[in-house]
Short mmCIF file of C-alpha atoms in Angstrom, two decimals:
data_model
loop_
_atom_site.label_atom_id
_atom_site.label_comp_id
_atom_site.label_asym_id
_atom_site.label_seq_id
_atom_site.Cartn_x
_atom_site.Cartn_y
_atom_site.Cartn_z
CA UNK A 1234 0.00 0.00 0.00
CA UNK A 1235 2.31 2.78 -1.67
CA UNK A 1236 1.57 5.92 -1.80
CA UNK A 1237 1.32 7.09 -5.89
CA UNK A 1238 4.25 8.50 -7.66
CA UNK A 1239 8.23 7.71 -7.46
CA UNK A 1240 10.03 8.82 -4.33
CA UNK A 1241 13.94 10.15 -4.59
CA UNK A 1242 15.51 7.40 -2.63
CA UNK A 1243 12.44 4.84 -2.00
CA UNK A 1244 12.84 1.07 -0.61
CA UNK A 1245 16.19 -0.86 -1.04
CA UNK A 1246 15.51 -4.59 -0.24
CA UNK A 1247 19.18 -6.68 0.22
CA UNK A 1248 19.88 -10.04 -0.26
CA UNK A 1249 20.51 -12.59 3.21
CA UNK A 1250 21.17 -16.15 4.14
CA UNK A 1251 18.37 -17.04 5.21
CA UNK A 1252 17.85 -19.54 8.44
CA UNK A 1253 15.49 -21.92 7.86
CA UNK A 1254 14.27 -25.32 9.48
CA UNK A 1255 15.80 -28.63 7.55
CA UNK A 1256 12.54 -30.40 7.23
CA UNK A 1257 13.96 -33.93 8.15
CA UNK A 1258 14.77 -32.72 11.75
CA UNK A 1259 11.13 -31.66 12.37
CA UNK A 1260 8.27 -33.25 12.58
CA UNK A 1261 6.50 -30.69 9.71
CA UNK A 1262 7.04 -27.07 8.59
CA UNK A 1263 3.70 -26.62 9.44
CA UNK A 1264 4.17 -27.89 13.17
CA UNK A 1265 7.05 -25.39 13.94
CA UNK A 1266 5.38 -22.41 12.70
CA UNK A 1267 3.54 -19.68 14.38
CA UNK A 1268 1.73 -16.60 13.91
CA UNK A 1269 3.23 -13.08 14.61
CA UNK A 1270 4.11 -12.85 18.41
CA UNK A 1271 1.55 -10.33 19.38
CA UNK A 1272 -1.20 -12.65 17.51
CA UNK A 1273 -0.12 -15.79 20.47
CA UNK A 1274 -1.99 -13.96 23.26
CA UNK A 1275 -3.30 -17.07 24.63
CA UNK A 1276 -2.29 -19.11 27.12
CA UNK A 1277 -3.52 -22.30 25.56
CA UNK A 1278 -2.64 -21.21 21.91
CA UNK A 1279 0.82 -20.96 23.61
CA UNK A 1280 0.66 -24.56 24.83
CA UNK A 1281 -0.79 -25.59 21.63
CA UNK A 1282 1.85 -24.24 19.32
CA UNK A 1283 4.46 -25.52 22.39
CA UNK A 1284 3.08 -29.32 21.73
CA UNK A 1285 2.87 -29.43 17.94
CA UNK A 1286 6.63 -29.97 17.98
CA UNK A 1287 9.38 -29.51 20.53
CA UNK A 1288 11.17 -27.08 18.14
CA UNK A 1289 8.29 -24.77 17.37
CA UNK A 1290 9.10 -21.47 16.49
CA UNK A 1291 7.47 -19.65 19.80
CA UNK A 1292 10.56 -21.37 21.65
CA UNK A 1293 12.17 -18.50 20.20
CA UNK A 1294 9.63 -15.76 19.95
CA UNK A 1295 8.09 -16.20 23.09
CA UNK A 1296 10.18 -17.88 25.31
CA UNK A 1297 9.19 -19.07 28.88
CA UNK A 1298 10.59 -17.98 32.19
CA UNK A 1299 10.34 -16.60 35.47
CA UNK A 1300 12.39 -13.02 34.57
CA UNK A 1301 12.93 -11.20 30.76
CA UNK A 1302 16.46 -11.59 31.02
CA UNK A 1303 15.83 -15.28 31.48
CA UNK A 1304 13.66 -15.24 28.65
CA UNK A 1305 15.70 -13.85 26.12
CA UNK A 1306 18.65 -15.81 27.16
CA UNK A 1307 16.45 -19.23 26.44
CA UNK A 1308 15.75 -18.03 23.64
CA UNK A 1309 19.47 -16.92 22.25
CA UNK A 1310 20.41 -20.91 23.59
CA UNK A 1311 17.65 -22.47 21.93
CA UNK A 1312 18.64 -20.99 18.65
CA UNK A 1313 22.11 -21.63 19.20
CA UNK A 1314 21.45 -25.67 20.30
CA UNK A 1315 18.89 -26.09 17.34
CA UNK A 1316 21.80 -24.39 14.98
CA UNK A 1317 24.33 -26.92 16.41
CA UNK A 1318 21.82 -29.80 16.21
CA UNK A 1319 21.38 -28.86 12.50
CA UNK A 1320 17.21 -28.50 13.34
CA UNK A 1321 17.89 -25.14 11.52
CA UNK A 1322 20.47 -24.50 9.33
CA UNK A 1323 21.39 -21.04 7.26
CA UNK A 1324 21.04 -21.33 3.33
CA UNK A 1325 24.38 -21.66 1.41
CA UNK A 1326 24.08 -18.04 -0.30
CA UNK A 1327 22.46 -14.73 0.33
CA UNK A 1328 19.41 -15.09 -1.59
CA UNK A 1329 15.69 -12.95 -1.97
CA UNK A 1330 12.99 -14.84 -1.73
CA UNK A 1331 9.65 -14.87 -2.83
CA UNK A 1332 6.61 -16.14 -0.51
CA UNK A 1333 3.52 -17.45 -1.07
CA UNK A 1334 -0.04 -17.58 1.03
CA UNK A 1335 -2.93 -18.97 -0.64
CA UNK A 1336 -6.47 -20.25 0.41
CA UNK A 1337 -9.55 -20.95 -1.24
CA UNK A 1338 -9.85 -16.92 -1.08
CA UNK A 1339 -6.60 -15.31 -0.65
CA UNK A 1340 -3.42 -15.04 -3.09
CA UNK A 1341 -0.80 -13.28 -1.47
CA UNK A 1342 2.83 -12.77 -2.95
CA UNK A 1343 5.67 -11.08 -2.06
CA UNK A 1344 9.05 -10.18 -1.53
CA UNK A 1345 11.36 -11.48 1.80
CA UNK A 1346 14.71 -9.57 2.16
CA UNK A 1347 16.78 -7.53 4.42
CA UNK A 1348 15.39 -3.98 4.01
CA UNK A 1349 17.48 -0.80 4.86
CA UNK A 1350 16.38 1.02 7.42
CA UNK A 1351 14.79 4.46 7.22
CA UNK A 1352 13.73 6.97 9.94
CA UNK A 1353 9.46 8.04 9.59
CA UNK A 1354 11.02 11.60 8.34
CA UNK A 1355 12.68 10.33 5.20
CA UNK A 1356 9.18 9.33 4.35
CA UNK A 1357 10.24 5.79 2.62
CA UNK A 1358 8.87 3.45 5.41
CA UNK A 1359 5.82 5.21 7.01
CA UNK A 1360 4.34 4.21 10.10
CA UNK A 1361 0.42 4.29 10.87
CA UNK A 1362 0.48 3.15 14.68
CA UNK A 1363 2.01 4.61 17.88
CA UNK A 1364 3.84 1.85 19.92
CA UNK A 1365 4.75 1.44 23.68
CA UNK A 1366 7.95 1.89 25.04
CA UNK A 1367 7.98 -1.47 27.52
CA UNK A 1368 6.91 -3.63 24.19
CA UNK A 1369 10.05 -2.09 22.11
CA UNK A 1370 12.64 -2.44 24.47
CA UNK A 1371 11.15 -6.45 25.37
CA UNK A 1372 11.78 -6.85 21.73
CA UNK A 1373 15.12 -5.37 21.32
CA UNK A 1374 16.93 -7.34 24.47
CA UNK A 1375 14.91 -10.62 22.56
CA UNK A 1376 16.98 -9.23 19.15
CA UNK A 1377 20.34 -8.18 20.97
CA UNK A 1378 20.60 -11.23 23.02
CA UNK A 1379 20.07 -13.94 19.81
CA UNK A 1380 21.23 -11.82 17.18
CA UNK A 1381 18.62 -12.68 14.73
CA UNK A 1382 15.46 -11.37 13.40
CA UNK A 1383 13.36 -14.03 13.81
CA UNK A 1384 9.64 -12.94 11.97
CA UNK A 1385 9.52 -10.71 9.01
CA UNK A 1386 7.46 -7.35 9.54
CA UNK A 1387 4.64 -6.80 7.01
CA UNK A 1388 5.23 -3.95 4.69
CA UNK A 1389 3.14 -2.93 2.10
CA UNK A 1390 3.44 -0.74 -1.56
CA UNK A 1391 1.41 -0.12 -4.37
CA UNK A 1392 3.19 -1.07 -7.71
CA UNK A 1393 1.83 -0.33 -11.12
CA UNK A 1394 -1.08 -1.40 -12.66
CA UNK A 1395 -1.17 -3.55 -16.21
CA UNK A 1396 0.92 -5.88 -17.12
CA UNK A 1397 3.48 -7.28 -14.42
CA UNK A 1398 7.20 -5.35 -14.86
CA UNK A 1399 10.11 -4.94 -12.19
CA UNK A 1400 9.59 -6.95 -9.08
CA UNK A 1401 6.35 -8.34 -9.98
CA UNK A 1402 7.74 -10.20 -13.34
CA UNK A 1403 10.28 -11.29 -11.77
CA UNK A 1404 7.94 -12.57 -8.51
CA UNK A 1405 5.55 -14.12 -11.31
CA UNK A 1406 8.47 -16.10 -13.25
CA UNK A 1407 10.02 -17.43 -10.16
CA UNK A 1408 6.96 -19.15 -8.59
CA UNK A 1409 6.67 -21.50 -12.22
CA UNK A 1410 9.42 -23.41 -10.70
CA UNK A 1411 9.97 -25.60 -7.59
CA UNK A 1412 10.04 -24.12 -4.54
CA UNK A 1413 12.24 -24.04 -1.67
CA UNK A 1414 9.44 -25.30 0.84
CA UNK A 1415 5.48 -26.20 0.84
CA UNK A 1416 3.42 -26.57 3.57
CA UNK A 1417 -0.18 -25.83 4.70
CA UNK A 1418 -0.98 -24.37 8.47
CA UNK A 1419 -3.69 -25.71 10.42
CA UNK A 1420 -5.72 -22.38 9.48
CA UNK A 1421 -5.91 -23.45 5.48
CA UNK A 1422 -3.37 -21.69 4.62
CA UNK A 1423 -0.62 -23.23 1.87
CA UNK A 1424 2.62 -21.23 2.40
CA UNK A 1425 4.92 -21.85 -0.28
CA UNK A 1426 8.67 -20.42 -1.04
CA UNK A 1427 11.21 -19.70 -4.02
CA UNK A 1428 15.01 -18.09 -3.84
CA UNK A 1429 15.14 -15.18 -5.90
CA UNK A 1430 19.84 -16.26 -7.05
CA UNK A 1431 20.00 -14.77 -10.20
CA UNK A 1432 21.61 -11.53 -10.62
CA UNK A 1433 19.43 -10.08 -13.12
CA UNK A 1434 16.17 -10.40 -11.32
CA UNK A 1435 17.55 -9.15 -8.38
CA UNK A 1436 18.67 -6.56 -10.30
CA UNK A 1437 15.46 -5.38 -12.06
CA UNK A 1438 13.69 -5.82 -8.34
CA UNK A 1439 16.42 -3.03 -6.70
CA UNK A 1440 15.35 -0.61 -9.70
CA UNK A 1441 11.68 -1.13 -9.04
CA UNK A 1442 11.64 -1.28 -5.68
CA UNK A 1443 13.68 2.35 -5.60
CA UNK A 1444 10.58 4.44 -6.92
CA UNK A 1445 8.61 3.28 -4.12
CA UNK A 1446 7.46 3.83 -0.27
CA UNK A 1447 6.04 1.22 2.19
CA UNK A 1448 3.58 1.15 4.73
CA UNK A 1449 4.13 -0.98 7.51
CA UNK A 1450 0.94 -3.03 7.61
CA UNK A 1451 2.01 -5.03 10.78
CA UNK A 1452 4.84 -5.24 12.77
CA UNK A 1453 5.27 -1.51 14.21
CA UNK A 1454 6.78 -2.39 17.64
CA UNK A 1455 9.61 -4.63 15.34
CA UNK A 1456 10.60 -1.72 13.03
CA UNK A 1457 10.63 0.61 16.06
CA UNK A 1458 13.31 -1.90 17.83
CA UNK A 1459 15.20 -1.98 14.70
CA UNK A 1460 16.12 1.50 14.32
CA UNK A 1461 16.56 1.65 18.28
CA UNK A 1462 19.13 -1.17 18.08
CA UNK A 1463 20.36 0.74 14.74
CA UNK A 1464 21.08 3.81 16.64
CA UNK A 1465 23.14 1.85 19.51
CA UNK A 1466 25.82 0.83 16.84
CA UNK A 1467 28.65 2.78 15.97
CA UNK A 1468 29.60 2.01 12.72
CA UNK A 1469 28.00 0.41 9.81
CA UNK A 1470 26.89 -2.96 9.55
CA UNK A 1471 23.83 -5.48 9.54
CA UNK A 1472 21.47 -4.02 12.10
CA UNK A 1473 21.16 -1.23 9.41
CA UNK A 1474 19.04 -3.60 7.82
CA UNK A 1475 15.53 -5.44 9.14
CA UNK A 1476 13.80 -8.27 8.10
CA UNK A 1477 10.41 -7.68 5.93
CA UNK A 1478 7.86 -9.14 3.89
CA UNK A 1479 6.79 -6.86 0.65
CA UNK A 1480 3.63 -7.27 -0.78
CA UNK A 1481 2.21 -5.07 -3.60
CA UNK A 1482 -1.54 -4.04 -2.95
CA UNK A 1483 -2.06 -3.45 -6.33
CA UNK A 1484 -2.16 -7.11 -7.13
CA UNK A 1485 -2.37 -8.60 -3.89
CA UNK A 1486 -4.52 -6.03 -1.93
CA UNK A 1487 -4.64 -6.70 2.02
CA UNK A 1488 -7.26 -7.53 4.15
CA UNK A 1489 -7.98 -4.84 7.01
CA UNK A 1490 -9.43 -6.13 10.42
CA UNK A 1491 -10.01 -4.96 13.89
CA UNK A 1492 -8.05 -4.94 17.18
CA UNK A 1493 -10.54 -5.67 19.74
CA UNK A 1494 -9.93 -4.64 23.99
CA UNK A 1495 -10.44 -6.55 26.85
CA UNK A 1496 -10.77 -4.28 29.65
CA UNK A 1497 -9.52 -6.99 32.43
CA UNK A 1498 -10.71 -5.28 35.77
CA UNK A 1499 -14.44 -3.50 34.12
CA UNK A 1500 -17.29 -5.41 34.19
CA UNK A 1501 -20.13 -5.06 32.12
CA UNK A 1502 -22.31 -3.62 34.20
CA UNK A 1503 -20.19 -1.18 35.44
CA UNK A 1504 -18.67 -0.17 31.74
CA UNK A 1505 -22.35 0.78 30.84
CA UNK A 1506 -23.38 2.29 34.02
CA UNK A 1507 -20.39 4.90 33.36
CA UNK A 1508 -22.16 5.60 29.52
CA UNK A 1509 -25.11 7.55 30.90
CA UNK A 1510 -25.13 10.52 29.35
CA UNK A 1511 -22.01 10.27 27.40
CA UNK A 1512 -22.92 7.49 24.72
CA UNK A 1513 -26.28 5.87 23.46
CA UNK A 1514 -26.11 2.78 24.53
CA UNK A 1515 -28.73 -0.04 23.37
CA UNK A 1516 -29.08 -4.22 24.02
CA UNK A 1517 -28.20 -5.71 20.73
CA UNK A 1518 -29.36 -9.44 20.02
CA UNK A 1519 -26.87 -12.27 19.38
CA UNK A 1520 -25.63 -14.09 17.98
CA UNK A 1521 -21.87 -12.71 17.59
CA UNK A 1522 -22.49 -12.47 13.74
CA UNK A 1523 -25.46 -10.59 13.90
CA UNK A 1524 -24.28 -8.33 16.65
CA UNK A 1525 -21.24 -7.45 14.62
CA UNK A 1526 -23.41 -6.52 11.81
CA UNK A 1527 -25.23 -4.16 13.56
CA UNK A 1528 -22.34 -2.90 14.59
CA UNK A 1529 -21.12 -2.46 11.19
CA UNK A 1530 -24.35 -0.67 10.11
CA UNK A 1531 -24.07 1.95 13.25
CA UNK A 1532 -20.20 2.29 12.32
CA UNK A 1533 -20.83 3.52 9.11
CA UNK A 1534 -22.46 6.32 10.41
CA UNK A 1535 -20.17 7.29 13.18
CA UNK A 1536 -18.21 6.45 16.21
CA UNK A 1537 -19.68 3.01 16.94
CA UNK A 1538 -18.38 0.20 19.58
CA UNK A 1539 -20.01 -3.46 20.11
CA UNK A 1540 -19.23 -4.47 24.29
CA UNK A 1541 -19.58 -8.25 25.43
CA UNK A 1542 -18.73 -10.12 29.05
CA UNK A 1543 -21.66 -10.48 30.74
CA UNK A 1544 -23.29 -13.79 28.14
CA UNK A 1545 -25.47 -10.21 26.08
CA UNK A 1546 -24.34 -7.84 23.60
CA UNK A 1547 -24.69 -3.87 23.86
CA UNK A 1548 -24.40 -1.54 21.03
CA UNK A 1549 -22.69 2.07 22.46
CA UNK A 1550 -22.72 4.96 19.86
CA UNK A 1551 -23.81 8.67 19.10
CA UNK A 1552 -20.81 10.78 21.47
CA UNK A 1553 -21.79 13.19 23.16
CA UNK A 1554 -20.01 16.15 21.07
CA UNK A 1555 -19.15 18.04 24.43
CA UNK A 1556 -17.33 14.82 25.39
CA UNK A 1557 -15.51 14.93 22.18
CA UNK A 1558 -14.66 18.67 22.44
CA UNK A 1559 -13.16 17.80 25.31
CA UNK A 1560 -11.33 15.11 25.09
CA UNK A 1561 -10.22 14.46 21.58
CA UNK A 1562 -7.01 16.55 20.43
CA UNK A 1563 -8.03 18.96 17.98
CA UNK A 1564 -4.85 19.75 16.05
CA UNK A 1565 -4.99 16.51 14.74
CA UNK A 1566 -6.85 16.11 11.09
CA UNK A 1567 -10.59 15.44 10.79
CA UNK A 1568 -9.75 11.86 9.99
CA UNK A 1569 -7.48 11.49 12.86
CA UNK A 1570 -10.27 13.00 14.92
CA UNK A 1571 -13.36 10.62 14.33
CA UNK A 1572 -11.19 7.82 14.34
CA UNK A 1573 -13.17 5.15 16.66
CA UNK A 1574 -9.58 4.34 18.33
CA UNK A 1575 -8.89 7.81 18.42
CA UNK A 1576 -12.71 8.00 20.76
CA UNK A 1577 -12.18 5.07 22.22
CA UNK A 1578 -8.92 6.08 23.87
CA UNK A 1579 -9.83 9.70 24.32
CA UNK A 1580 -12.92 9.52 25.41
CA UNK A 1581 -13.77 6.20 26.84
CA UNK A 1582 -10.52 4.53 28.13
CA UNK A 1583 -9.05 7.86 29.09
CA UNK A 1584 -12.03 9.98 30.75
CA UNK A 1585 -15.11 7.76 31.11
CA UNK A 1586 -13.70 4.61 32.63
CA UNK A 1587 -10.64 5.91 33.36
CA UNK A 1588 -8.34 2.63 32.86
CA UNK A 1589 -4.58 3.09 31.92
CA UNK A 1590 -3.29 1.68 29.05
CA UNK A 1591 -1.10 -1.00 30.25
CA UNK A 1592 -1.06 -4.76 29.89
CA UNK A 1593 -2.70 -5.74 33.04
CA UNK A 1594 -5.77 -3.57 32.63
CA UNK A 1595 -5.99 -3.44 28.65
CA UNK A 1596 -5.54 -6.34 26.64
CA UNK A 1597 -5.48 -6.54 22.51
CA UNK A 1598 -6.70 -9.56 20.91
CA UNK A 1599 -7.11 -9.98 17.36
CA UNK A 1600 -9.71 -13.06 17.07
CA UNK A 1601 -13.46 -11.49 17.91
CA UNK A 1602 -15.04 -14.47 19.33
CA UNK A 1603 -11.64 -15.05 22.07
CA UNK A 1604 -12.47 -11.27 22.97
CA UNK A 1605 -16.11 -12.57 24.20
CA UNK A 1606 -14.92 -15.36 25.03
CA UNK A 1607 -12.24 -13.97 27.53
CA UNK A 1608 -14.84 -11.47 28.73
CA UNK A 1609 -17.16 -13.45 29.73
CA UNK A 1610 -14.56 -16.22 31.47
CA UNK A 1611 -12.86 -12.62 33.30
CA UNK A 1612 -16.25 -10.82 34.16
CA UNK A 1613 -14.57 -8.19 31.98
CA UNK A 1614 -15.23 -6.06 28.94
CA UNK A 1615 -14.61 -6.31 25.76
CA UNK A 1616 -15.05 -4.09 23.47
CA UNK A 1617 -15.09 -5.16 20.09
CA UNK A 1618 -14.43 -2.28 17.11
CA UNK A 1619 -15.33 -2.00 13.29
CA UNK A 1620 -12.47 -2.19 11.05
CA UNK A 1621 -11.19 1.24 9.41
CA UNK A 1622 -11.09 1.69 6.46
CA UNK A 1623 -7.66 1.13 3.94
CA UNK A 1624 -7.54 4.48 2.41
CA UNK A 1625 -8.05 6.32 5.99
CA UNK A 1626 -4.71 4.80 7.05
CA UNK A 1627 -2.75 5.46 4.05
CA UNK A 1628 -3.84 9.11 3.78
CA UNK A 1629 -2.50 9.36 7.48
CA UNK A 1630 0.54 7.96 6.84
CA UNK A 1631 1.26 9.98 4.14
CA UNK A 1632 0.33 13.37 6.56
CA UNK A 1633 2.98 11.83 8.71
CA UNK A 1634 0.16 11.45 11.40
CA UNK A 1635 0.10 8.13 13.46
CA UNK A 1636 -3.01 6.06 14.92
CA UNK A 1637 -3.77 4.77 18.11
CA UNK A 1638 -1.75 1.65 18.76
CA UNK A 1639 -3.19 -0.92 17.63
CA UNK A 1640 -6.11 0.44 15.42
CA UNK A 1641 -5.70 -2.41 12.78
CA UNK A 1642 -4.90 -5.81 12.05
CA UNK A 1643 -3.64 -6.23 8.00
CA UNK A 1644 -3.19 -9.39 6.43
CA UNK A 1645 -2.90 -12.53 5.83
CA UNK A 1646 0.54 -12.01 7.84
CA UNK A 1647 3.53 -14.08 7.39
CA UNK A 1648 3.96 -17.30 9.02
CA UNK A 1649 6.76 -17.24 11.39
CA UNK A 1650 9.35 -19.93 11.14
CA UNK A 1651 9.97 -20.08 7.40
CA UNK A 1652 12.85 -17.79 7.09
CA UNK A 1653 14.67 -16.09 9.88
CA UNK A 1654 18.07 -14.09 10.01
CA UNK A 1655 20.70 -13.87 11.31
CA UNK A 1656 22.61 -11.30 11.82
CA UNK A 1657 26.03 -12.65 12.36
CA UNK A 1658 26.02 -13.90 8.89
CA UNK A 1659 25.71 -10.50 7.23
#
């Protein structure tokens, strides 16, 4: 999701070795692979992903113990034991590769390489979403400690339209032969994956890939750890590069979702209690489907949230416009403004209910039904929200203005545990 027109010095995408699992050592690609690390809230998805195979991928990404500096040294051992044990084992040359997610639905393809780092003012990577400070600096010890990127960020541009030239030939020749790896994830999805070795094509991608600008589409708390850990070195080297997934959104356009919030310590009764005379709030019938759709309906005509925890559903909408006055910042644009993150933190989270954003009173979960589902198990809130639209966050972006954390969910994201890197190889 580009923004239109050439930039003077736009994205520069470098070959690596990639590290990747050596399939006989496993018990399937598919078993030691994950979703993004912020996607694994759940205990039990933890477990589950922890039992597919003793060397699944969130022994690395979300490693288990009682202290952070315990974690992130399990994790820099694991890596280094399954390295030694030949589990996972770099490729012979620095390659680019191109990736693959299909369904019955979705046909995603893009670009994996080491991408040069740029700060949001040279306006070549923009991004959308604010981050938080604790989450970066988890994520940089977990990078400094194993000295590997370990999950690509998703980054998005918009290539030309017509007939396929630059990086998107050379993405649609390379997936007519065999690939590197095939495998298909318990959620449907076939994940397949091609080395982009000869000099030409990689070639023809750099020139292409130089008009453009990204978007990062997910991963915001990764690129902000790369250019912290960037800034700690003194000279130049391979942590001026990060690792990234580019997809073009002019032939493989993304799908936007919602973030929902689980307010751990507000129960239902109290959330709405706290609405009089701020919000209209009315009962909404079930099931989750239908609720949703209501939801969608009273979204498209303004600030509109959906809350569940207490077995019902209950439609809050219609601000009071004093409460926005006085709440939401107003030298931020109109879009910025009427933003339902933008209300929800302003206005609800921040004056109404009066919860501070941190981890143990806010959580983020990207599945709707384990929102309710937690809710109801926590006697807590959630508070489920209506996508925003695709075109809202690029014009944003392009203003230089970010979102709420958290605002949006893009994908399909990349699977983690195909291709890693490391950076001692570079």
């Amino acid at each position: 999701m580009n923004t239109s027109g050439p930039v003077d010095q736009g994205l520069r995408l470098i070959p690596f070795r990639g590290l990747r699992y050596v399939p006989e050592r496993v018990g399937s690609l598919a078993a030691v692979t994950s979703p993004p690390y912020d996607v694994v809230v759940r205990p039990d998805g933890l477990h589950h992903l922890e039992s597919a195979d003793p060397h699944n991928i969130v022994r690395l990404i979300l490693p288990q113990a009682d202290t952070a500096r315990d974690r992130h040294r399990q994790a820099a051992d694991t890596l280094d034991r399954w390295l030694a044990e030949g589990v996972i084992a770099p490729d012979p040359d620095p390659v680019l590769y191109v990736y693959e997610q299909r369904n019955d639905e979705i046909l995603q393809r893009g670009l994996i390489g080491a991408l040069a780092l740029s700060p949001a003012s040279a306006g070549i990577v923009l991004p959308h979403e604010d981050v938080m400070d604790d989450v970066v600096a988890d994520r940089a010890e977990l990078m400094r400690t194993t000295g590997a990127h370990l999950e690509p960020l998703l980054l998005t541009y918009r290539g030309d339209e017509g007939t396929p030239t630059g990086a998107a030939a050379v993405i649609d020749r390379t997936v007519l032969r065999e690939p590197l790896l095939a495998t298909t994830t318990e959620d449907g999805f076939r994940h397949r994956l091609w080395a982009v070795t000869d000099p030409a094509d990689r070639s023809e991608i750099e020139t292409d890939l130089a008009r453009y600008q990204a978007l990062i589409a997910d991963g915001h708390h990764r690129w902000a750890t790369y250019l912290r850990l960037q800034r700690e070195q003194t000279a130049p080297g391979p942590w001026d590069h990060g690792l990234v997934l580019l997809v073009d959104t002019a032939r493989h356009p993304l799908q936007v979702r919602a973030i929902h919030r689980l307010l751990r310590n507000l129960p239902v009764s109290r959330a709405l209690e706290a609405l009089t005379g701020h919000f209209r709030v009315q009962q909404v019938e079930g099931p989750l489907p239908r609720a949703l759709g209501v939801l969608a309906e009273a979204a498209a005509a303004g600030n509109a949230f959906l809350l569940a925890g207490d077995g019902g559903f209950h439609l809050v909408d219609r601000p009071d416009p004093a409460l926005l006055a006085r709440t939401v910042r107003a030298d931020r644009p109109e879009a910025w403004r009427t933003l339902d993150a933008t209300v929800l933190h302003s206005a609800l989270l921040d004056e109404v209910w009066r919860i501070p954003d941190a981890p143990e009173h806010i959580g983020y979960i990207h599945d709707t039904a384990a929102a309710v589902e937690q809710a109801e198990r926590l006697d807590a809130t959630a508070v489920l929200m209506h996508p925003v639209r695709e075109e809202v966050v690029r014009d944003l972006a392009r203003q230089g203005v970010t979102m709420p954390r958290k605002s949006t969910s893009f994908g399909p994201k990349p699977a983690t545990g195909l291709v890693m890197r490391s950076l001692a190889l570079d």
